[in-house]
mmCIF file of N, CA and C in Angstrom:
data_model
loop_
_atom_site.group_PDB
_atom_site.id
_atom_site.type_symbol
_atom_site.label_atom_id
_atom_site.label_comp_id
_atom_site.label_asym_id
_atom_site.label_seq_id
_atom_site.Cartn_x
_atom_site.Cartn_y
_atom_site.Cartn_z
ATOM 1 N N MET A 97 -40.833 -18.122 85.059
ATOM 2 C CA MET A 97 -40.551 -19.436 85.587
ATOM 3 C C MET A 97 -41.848 -20.234 85.627
ATOM 4 N N THR A 98 -41.785 -21.461 85.183
ATOM 5 C CA THR A 98 -42.975 -22.294 85.193
ATOM 6 C C THR A 98 -42.781 -23.436 86.174
ATOM 7 N N THR A 99 -43.890 -23.952 86.655
ATOM 8 C CA THR A 99 -43.888 -25.127 87.506
ATOM 9 C C THR A 99 -44.580 -26.229 86.727
ATOM 10 N N PRO A 100 -44.543 -27.468 87.199
ATOM 11 C CA PRO A 100 -45.207 -28.553 86.465
ATOM 12 C C PRO A 100 -46.698 -28.305 86.248
ATOM 13 N N ASP A 101 -47.326 -27.493 87.111
ATOM 14 C CA ASP A 101 -48.764 -27.248 87.002
ATOM 15 C C ASP A 101 -49.125 -26.071 86.108
ATOM 16 N N THR A 102 -48.141 -25.260 85.692
ATOM 17 C CA THR A 102 -48.441 -24.081 84.883
ATOM 18 C C THR A 102 -47.830 -24.230 83.499
ATOM 19 N N PRO A 103 -48.562 -23.794 82.475
ATOM 20 C CA PRO A 103 -48.021 -23.878 81.117
ATOM 21 C C PRO A 103 -46.933 -22.834 80.911
ATOM 22 N N PRO A 104 -46.038 -23.047 79.962
ATOM 23 C CA PRO A 104 -45.032 -22.030 79.675
ATOM 24 C C PRO A 104 -45.688 -20.759 79.159
ATOM 25 N N ILE A 105 -45.002 -19.637 79.320
ATOM 26 C CA ILE A 105 -45.529 -18.342 78.911
ATOM 27 C C ILE A 105 -45.882 -18.343 77.422
ATOM 28 N N ALA A 106 -45.120 -19.041 76.598
ATOM 29 C CA ALA A 106 -45.381 -19.058 75.158
ATOM 30 C C ALA A 106 -46.774 -19.602 74.846
ATOM 31 N N ASP A 107 -47.318 -20.454 75.720
ATOM 32 C CA ASP A 107 -48.646 -21.012 75.501
ATOM 33 C C ASP A 107 -49.756 -20.107 76.027
ATOM 34 N N HIS A 108 -49.384 -19.034 76.703
ATOM 35 C CA HIS A 108 -50.360 -18.124 77.297
ATOM 36 C C HIS A 108 -51.029 -17.302 76.198
ATOM 37 N N GLN A 109 -52.361 -17.342 76.160
ATOM 38 C CA GLN A 109 -53.124 -16.556 75.191
ATOM 39 C C GLN A 109 -53.540 -15.244 75.843
ATOM 40 N N PRO A 110 -53.433 -14.116 75.131
ATOM 41 C CA PRO A 110 -53.877 -12.851 75.716
ATOM 42 C C PRO A 110 -55.374 -12.886 76.023
ATOM 43 N N LEU A 111 -55.760 -12.201 77.088
ATOM 44 C CA LEU A 111 -57.167 -12.190 77.485
ATOM 45 C C LEU A 111 -58.052 -11.578 76.407
ATOM 46 N N SER A 112 -57.506 -10.711 75.582
ATOM 47 C CA SER A 112 -58.327 -10.091 74.539
ATOM 48 C C SER A 112 -58.803 -11.102 73.510
ATOM 49 N N ASN A 113 -58.209 -12.295 73.459
ATOM 50 C CA ASN A 113 -58.640 -13.336 72.527
ATOM 51 C C ASN A 113 -59.742 -14.223 73.097
ATOM 52 N N LEU A 114 -60.103 -14.053 74.355
ATOM 53 C CA LEU A 114 -61.041 -14.954 75.000
ATOM 54 C C LEU A 114 -62.477 -14.761 74.533
ATOM 55 N N HIS A 115 -62.968 -13.556 74.548
ATOM 56 C CA HIS A 115 -64.379 -13.298 74.273
ATOM 57 C C HIS A 115 -64.505 -11.811 73.939
ATOM 58 N N PRO A 116 -65.449 -11.430 73.103
ATOM 59 C CA PRO A 116 -65.585 -10.010 72.755
ATOM 60 C C PRO A 116 -65.735 -9.071 73.944
ATOM 61 N N VAL A 117 -66.300 -9.544 75.054
ATOM 62 C CA VAL A 117 -66.447 -8.672 76.212
ATOM 63 C C VAL A 117 -65.086 -8.244 76.759
ATOM 64 N N HIS A 118 -64.044 -9.020 76.477
ATOM 65 C CA HIS A 118 -62.704 -8.713 76.962
ATOM 66 C C HIS A 118 -61.933 -7.805 76.020
ATOM 67 N N GLN A 119 -62.545 -7.334 74.973
ATOM 68 C CA GLN A 119 -61.834 -6.553 73.973
ATOM 69 C C GLN A 119 -61.842 -5.056 74.299
ATOM 70 N N HIS A 120 -61.551 -4.728 75.518
ATOM 71 C CA HIS A 120 -61.436 -3.329 75.928
ATOM 72 C C HIS A 120 -60.053 -2.830 75.516
ATOM 73 N N LEU A 121 -59.911 -2.566 74.225
ATOM 74 C CA LEU A 121 -58.650 -2.162 73.620
ATOM 75 C C LEU A 121 -58.761 -0.718 73.146
ATOM 76 N N PRO A 122 -57.619 -0.033 72.937
ATOM 77 C CA PRO A 122 -57.692 1.374 72.534
ATOM 78 C C PRO A 122 -58.118 1.551 71.084
ATOM 79 N N ARG A 123 -58.932 2.571 70.863
ATOM 80 C CA ARG A 123 -59.283 3.000 69.513
ATOM 81 C C ARG A 123 -58.417 4.229 69.230
ATOM 82 N N ARG A 124 -57.465 4.018 68.344
ATOM 83 C CA ARG A 124 -56.522 5.088 68.032
ATOM 84 C C ARG A 124 -57.014 5.902 66.850
ATOM 85 N N PRO A 125 -56.706 7.169 66.771
ATOM 86 C CA PRO A 125 -55.756 7.941 67.585
ATOM 87 C C PRO A 125 -56.382 8.625 68.800
ATOM 88 N N LEU A 126 -57.661 8.381 69.060
ATOM 89 C CA LEU A 126 -58.339 9.059 70.168
ATOM 90 C C LEU A 126 -58.004 8.466 71.530
ATOM 91 N N TRP A 127 -57.560 7.235 71.559
ATOM 92 C CA TRP A 127 -57.238 6.509 72.787
ATOM 93 C C TRP A 127 -58.465 6.406 73.695
ATOM 94 N N LEU A 128 -59.570 6.007 73.069
ATOM 95 C CA LEU A 128 -60.790 5.679 73.792
ATOM 96 C C LEU A 128 -61.002 4.179 73.683
ATOM 97 N N CYS A 129 -61.666 3.598 74.659
ATOM 98 C CA CYS A 129 -61.930 2.163 74.661
ATOM 99 C C CYS A 129 -62.878 1.807 73.520
ATOM 100 N N ARG A 130 -62.568 0.740 72.807
ATOM 101 C CA ARG A 130 -63.411 0.283 71.696
ATOM 102 C C ARG A 130 -64.770 -0.221 72.157
ATOM 103 N N VAL A 131 -64.864 -0.660 73.409
ATOM 104 C CA VAL A 131 -66.106 -1.239 73.912
ATOM 105 C C VAL A 131 -66.961 -0.201 74.639
ATOM 106 N N CYS A 132 -66.373 0.499 75.605
ATOM 107 C CA CYS A 132 -67.173 1.384 76.461
ATOM 108 C C CYS A 132 -66.968 2.868 76.188
ATOM 109 N N SER A 133 -66.047 3.218 75.295
ATOM 110 C CA SER A 133 -65.759 4.608 74.896
ATOM 111 C C SER A 133 -65.189 5.471 76.018
ATOM 112 N N ALA A 134 -64.775 4.870 77.124
ATOM 113 C CA ALA A 134 -64.082 5.617 78.180
ATOM 114 C C ALA A 134 -62.636 5.838 77.734
ATOM 115 N N ARG A 135 -61.952 6.748 78.416
ATOM 116 C CA ARG A 135 -60.535 6.957 78.101
ATOM 117 C C ARG A 135 -59.781 5.662 78.402
ATOM 118 N N TRP A 136 -59.003 5.217 77.414
ATOM 119 C CA TRP A 136 -58.263 3.971 77.584
ATOM 120 C C TRP A 136 -56.944 4.255 78.273
ATOM 121 N N PRO A 137 -56.528 3.395 79.194
ATOM 122 C CA PRO A 137 -57.149 2.154 79.631
ATOM 123 C C PRO A 137 -58.310 2.422 80.589
ATOM 124 N N CYS A 138 -59.471 1.937 80.207
ATOM 125 C CA CYS A 138 -60.661 2.067 81.052
ATOM 126 C C CYS A 138 -60.490 1.145 82.275
ATOM 127 N N ALA A 139 -61.387 1.255 83.210
ATOM 128 C CA ALA A 139 -61.302 0.436 84.433
ATOM 129 C C ALA A 139 -61.304 -1.054 84.104
ATOM 130 N N PHE A 140 -62.111 -1.464 83.131
ATOM 131 C CA PHE A 140 -62.172 -2.879 82.775
ATOM 132 C C PHE A 140 -60.860 -3.326 82.122
ATOM 133 N N ALA A 141 -60.284 -2.492 81.256
ATOM 134 C CA ALA A 141 -59.002 -2.828 80.630
ATOM 135 C C ALA A 141 -57.906 -2.945 81.681
ATOM 136 N N ARG A 142 -57.909 -2.044 82.654
ATOM 137 C CA ARG A 142 -56.904 -2.115 83.726
ATOM 138 C C ARG A 142 -57.020 -3.429 84.492
ATOM 139 N N MET A 143 -58.248 -3.816 84.799
ATOM 140 C CA MET A 143 -58.446 -5.073 85.520
ATOM 141 C C MET A 143 -57.928 -6.253 84.693
ATOM 142 N N LEU A 144 -58.285 -6.281 83.397
ATOM 143 C CA LEU A 144 -57.835 -7.375 82.537
ATOM 144 C C LEU A 144 -56.321 -7.385 82.388
ATOM 145 N N LEU A 145 -55.715 -6.209 82.268
ATOM 146 C CA LEU A 145 -54.259 -6.138 82.151
ATOM 147 C C LEU A 145 -53.577 -6.607 83.433
ATOM 148 N N ARG A 146 -54.125 -6.241 84.585
ATOM 149 C CA ARG A 146 -53.553 -6.725 85.855
ATOM 150 C C ARG A 146 -53.600 -8.245 85.931
ATOM 151 N N VAL A 147 -54.696 -8.836 85.491
ATOM 152 C CA VAL A 147 -54.806 -10.294 85.503
ATOM 153 C C VAL A 147 -53.829 -10.901 84.496
ATOM 154 N N GLU A 148 -53.796 -10.352 83.296
ATOM 155 C CA GLU A 148 -52.936 -10.901 82.248
ATOM 156 C C GLU A 148 -51.458 -10.828 82.628
ATOM 157 N N TYR A 149 -51.051 -9.757 83.301
ATOM 158 C CA TYR A 149 -49.649 -9.555 83.676
ATOM 159 C C TYR A 149 -49.396 -9.847 85.151
ATOM 160 N N GLU A 150 -50.274 -10.601 85.767
ATOM 161 C CA GLU A 150 -50.171 -10.872 87.200
ATOM 162 C C GLU A 150 -48.797 -11.415 87.604
ATOM 163 N N ALA A 151 -48.234 -12.253 86.779
ATOM 164 C CA ALA A 151 -46.950 -12.881 87.106
ATOM 165 C C ALA A 151 -45.748 -12.009 86.751
ATOM 166 N N ASP A 152 -45.960 -10.893 86.059
ATOM 167 C CA ASP A 152 -44.831 -10.068 85.627
ATOM 168 C C ASP A 152 -45.201 -8.588 85.657
ATOM 169 N N GLN A 153 -45.129 -8.002 86.832
ATOM 170 C CA GLN A 153 -45.470 -6.597 87.041
ATOM 171 C C GLN A 153 -44.580 -5.668 86.217
ATOM 172 N N VAL A 154 -43.321 -6.013 86.064
ATOM 173 C CA VAL A 154 -42.400 -5.179 85.282
ATOM 174 C C VAL A 154 -42.834 -5.149 83.818
ATOM 175 N N ALA A 155 -43.235 -6.285 83.283
ATOM 176 C CA ALA A 155 -43.693 -6.339 81.892
ATOM 177 C C ALA A 155 -44.933 -5.465 81.697
ATOM 178 N N LEU A 156 -45.839 -5.437 82.673
ATOM 179 C CA LEU A 156 -47.007 -4.572 82.586
ATOM 180 C C LEU A 156 -46.581 -3.109 82.520
ATOM 181 N N SER A 157 -45.650 -2.718 83.370
ATOM 182 C CA SER A 157 -45.177 -1.331 83.372
ATOM 183 C C SER A 157 -44.503 -0.969 82.050
ATOM 184 N N ILE A 158 -43.713 -1.881 81.513
ATOM 185 C CA ILE A 158 -43.045 -1.633 80.231
ATOM 186 C C ILE A 158 -44.075 -1.519 79.112
ATOM 187 N N TYR A 159 -45.054 -2.422 79.091
ATOM 188 C CA TYR A 159 -46.095 -2.375 78.072
ATOM 189 C C TYR A 159 -46.860 -1.055 78.144
ATOM 190 N N MET A 160 -47.234 -0.652 79.344
ATOM 191 C CA MET A 160 -48.008 0.580 79.482
ATOM 192 C C MET A 160 -47.155 1.814 79.177
ATOM 193 N N ALA A 161 -45.854 1.757 79.434
ATOM 194 C CA ALA A 161 -44.975 2.865 79.048
ATOM 195 C C ALA A 161 -44.931 3.002 77.528
ATOM 196 N N SER A 162 -44.924 1.889 76.827
ATOM 197 C CA SER A 162 -44.940 1.953 75.358
ATOM 198 C C SER A 162 -46.276 2.495 74.861
ATOM 199 N N GLN A 163 -47.373 2.146 75.541
ATOM 200 C CA GLN A 163 -48.677 2.684 75.169
ATOM 201 C C GLN A 163 -48.735 4.190 75.444
ATOM 202 N N LEU A 164 -48.134 4.624 76.536
ATOM 203 C CA LEU A 164 -48.048 6.053 76.859
ATOM 204 C C LEU A 164 -47.296 6.800 75.764
ATOM 205 N N PHE A 165 -46.196 6.237 75.300
ATOM 206 C CA PHE A 165 -45.396 6.850 74.233
ATOM 207 C C PHE A 165 -46.247 7.025 72.978
ATOM 208 N N ASP A 166 -46.943 5.959 72.565
ATOM 209 C CA ASP A 166 -47.782 6.022 71.361
ATOM 210 C C ASP A 166 -48.945 6.992 71.542
ATOM 211 N N ALA A 167 -49.573 6.959 72.707
ATOM 212 C CA ALA A 167 -50.710 7.842 72.963
ATOM 213 C C ALA A 167 -50.283 9.308 72.951
ATOM 214 N N THR A 168 -49.123 9.592 73.521
ATOM 215 C CA THR A 168 -48.629 10.968 73.535
ATOM 216 C C THR A 168 -48.453 11.486 72.118
ATOM 217 N N ALA A 169 -47.864 10.678 71.252
ATOM 218 C CA ALA A 169 -47.675 11.092 69.856
ATOM 219 C C ALA A 169 -49.021 11.319 69.171
ATOM 220 N N ASP A 170 -49.942 10.387 69.331
ATOM 221 C CA ASP A 170 -51.256 10.515 68.692
ATOM 222 C C ASP A 170 -52.019 11.725 69.214
ATOM 223 N N LEU A 171 -52.060 11.889 70.528
ATOM 224 C CA LEU A 171 -52.851 12.961 71.120
ATOM 225 C C LEU A 171 -52.241 14.336 70.860
ATOM 226 N N CYS A 172 -50.912 14.412 70.791
ATOM 227 C CA CYS A 172 -50.263 15.683 70.443
ATOM 228 C C CYS A 172 -50.541 16.055 68.988
ATOM 229 N N ALA A 173 -50.589 15.067 68.116
ATOM 230 C CA ALA A 173 -50.901 15.330 66.708
ATOM 231 C C ALA A 173 -52.339 15.811 66.546
ATOM 232 N N LEU A 174 -53.261 15.252 67.338
ATOM 233 C CA LEU A 174 -54.664 15.653 67.261
ATOM 234 C C LEU A 174 -54.907 17.037 67.845
ATOM 235 N N ASN A 175 -54.203 17.347 68.905
ATOM 236 C CA ASN A 175 -54.430 18.601 69.626
ATOM 237 C C ASN A 175 -53.085 19.160 70.088
ATOM 238 N N PRO A 176 -52.308 19.768 69.154
ATOM 239 C CA PRO A 176 -50.962 20.204 69.511
ATOM 240 C C PRO A 176 -50.902 21.400 70.455
ATOM 241 N N ASP A 177 -51.945 22.206 70.496
ATOM 242 C CA ASP A 177 -51.902 23.396 71.342
ATOM 243 C C ASP A 177 -53.144 23.449 72.203
ATOM 244 N N PRO A 178 -53.100 23.197 73.472
ATOM 245 C CA PRO A 178 -51.927 23.104 74.319
ATOM 246 C C PRO A 178 -51.353 21.697 74.448
ATOM 247 N N GLY A 179 -51.947 20.699 73.862
ATOM 248 C CA GLY A 179 -51.449 19.331 73.969
ATOM 249 C C GLY A 179 -51.948 18.659 75.224
ATOM 250 N N PRO A 180 -51.792 17.348 75.298
ATOM 251 C CA PRO A 180 -52.255 16.616 76.475
ATOM 252 C C PRO A 180 -51.407 16.943 77.703
ATOM 253 N N ASP A 181 -52.020 16.886 78.862
ATOM 254 C CA ASP A 181 -51.324 17.158 80.123
ATOM 255 C C ASP A 181 -50.431 15.971 80.483
ATOM 256 N N PRO A 182 -49.110 16.183 80.624
ATOM 257 C CA PRO A 182 -48.201 15.065 80.924
ATOM 258 C C PRO A 182 -48.538 14.342 82.223
ATOM 259 N N GLY A 183 -48.914 15.082 83.260
ATOM 260 C CA GLY A 183 -49.257 14.453 84.529
ATOM 261 C C GLY A 183 -50.492 13.570 84.414
ATOM 262 N N GLU A 184 -51.485 14.044 83.675
ATOM 263 C CA GLU A 184 -52.706 13.261 83.485
ATOM 264 C C GLU A 184 -52.400 11.988 82.694
ATOM 265 N N LEU A 185 -51.558 12.107 81.667
ATOM 266 C CA LEU A 185 -51.194 10.926 80.879
ATOM 267 C C LEU A 185 -50.406 9.922 81.719
ATOM 268 N N PHE A 186 -49.509 10.414 82.574
ATOM 269 C CA PHE A 186 -48.759 9.510 83.445
ATOM 270 C C PHE A 186 -49.711 8.756 84.365
ATOM 271 N N ASP A 187 -50.631 9.480 84.986
ATOM 272 C CA ASP A 187 -51.597 8.832 85.879
ATOM 273 C C ASP A 187 -52.454 7.825 85.119
ATOM 274 N N ARG A 188 -52.867 8.191 83.946
ATOM 275 C CA ARG A 188 -53.757 7.349 83.140
ATOM 276 C C ARG A 188 -53.082 6.065 82.676
ATOM 277 N N PHE A 189 -51.818 6.153 82.264
ATOM 278 C CA PHE A 189 -51.155 4.999 81.673
ATOM 279 C C PHE A 189 -50.217 4.252 82.622
ATOM 280 N N LEU A 190 -49.570 4.933 83.544
ATOM 281 C CA LEU A 190 -48.538 4.260 84.335
ATOM 282 C C LEU A 190 -48.777 4.204 85.833
ATOM 283 N N ALA A 191 -49.298 5.238 86.425
ATOM 284 C CA ALA A 191 -49.371 5.298 87.896
ATOM 285 C C ALA A 191 -50.120 4.109 88.474
ATOM 286 N N TRP A 192 -51.169 3.661 87.828
ATOM 287 C CA TRP A 192 -51.985 2.561 88.351
ATOM 288 C C TRP A 192 -51.264 1.213 88.287
ATOM 289 N N THR A 193 -50.177 1.116 87.529
ATOM 290 C CA THR A 193 -49.475 -0.169 87.419
ATOM 291 C C THR A 193 -48.603 -0.461 88.631
ATOM 292 N N ALA A 194 -48.314 0.557 89.431
ATOM 293 C CA ALA A 194 -47.465 0.362 90.610
ATOM 294 C C ALA A 194 -48.209 -0.463 91.657
ATOM 295 N N ARG A 195 -47.489 -1.322 92.305
ATOM 296 C CA ARG A 195 -48.086 -2.090 93.396
ATOM 297 C C ARG A 195 -48.335 -1.181 94.575
ATOM 298 N N PRO A 196 -49.468 -1.340 95.239
ATOM 299 C CA PRO A 196 -49.738 -0.495 96.408
ATOM 300 C C PRO A 196 -48.750 -0.808 97.527
ATOM 301 N N ARG A 197 -48.381 0.234 98.252
ATOM 302 C CA ARG A 197 -47.466 0.056 99.386
ATOM 303 C C ARG A 197 -48.201 -0.562 100.554
ATOM 304 N N MET A 198 -47.532 -1.463 101.209
ATOM 305 C CA MET A 198 -48.141 -2.147 102.366
ATOM 306 C C MET A 198 -47.783 -1.429 103.648
#
């Protein structure tokens, strides 16, 4: 929903297009950050994603669930035995997207 003071969502540019410092994106198939080499989503990517999806928490969760799906396939292909830990992947990709309880 837009108000007279806010542009429509279609006009919204992703934060990754703003400046190279904002390009904390995954390097596949390792799923490491392209900028800082931390496990993606790194702390900076999480912050940028929270800002980018501030108005739509559900969309953030859906986006990160799709990233979890892709990462699981890539990481299982790289290291099939024993494979990535499902709990660690859930925490890494989805748990942080939940709003804190008040």
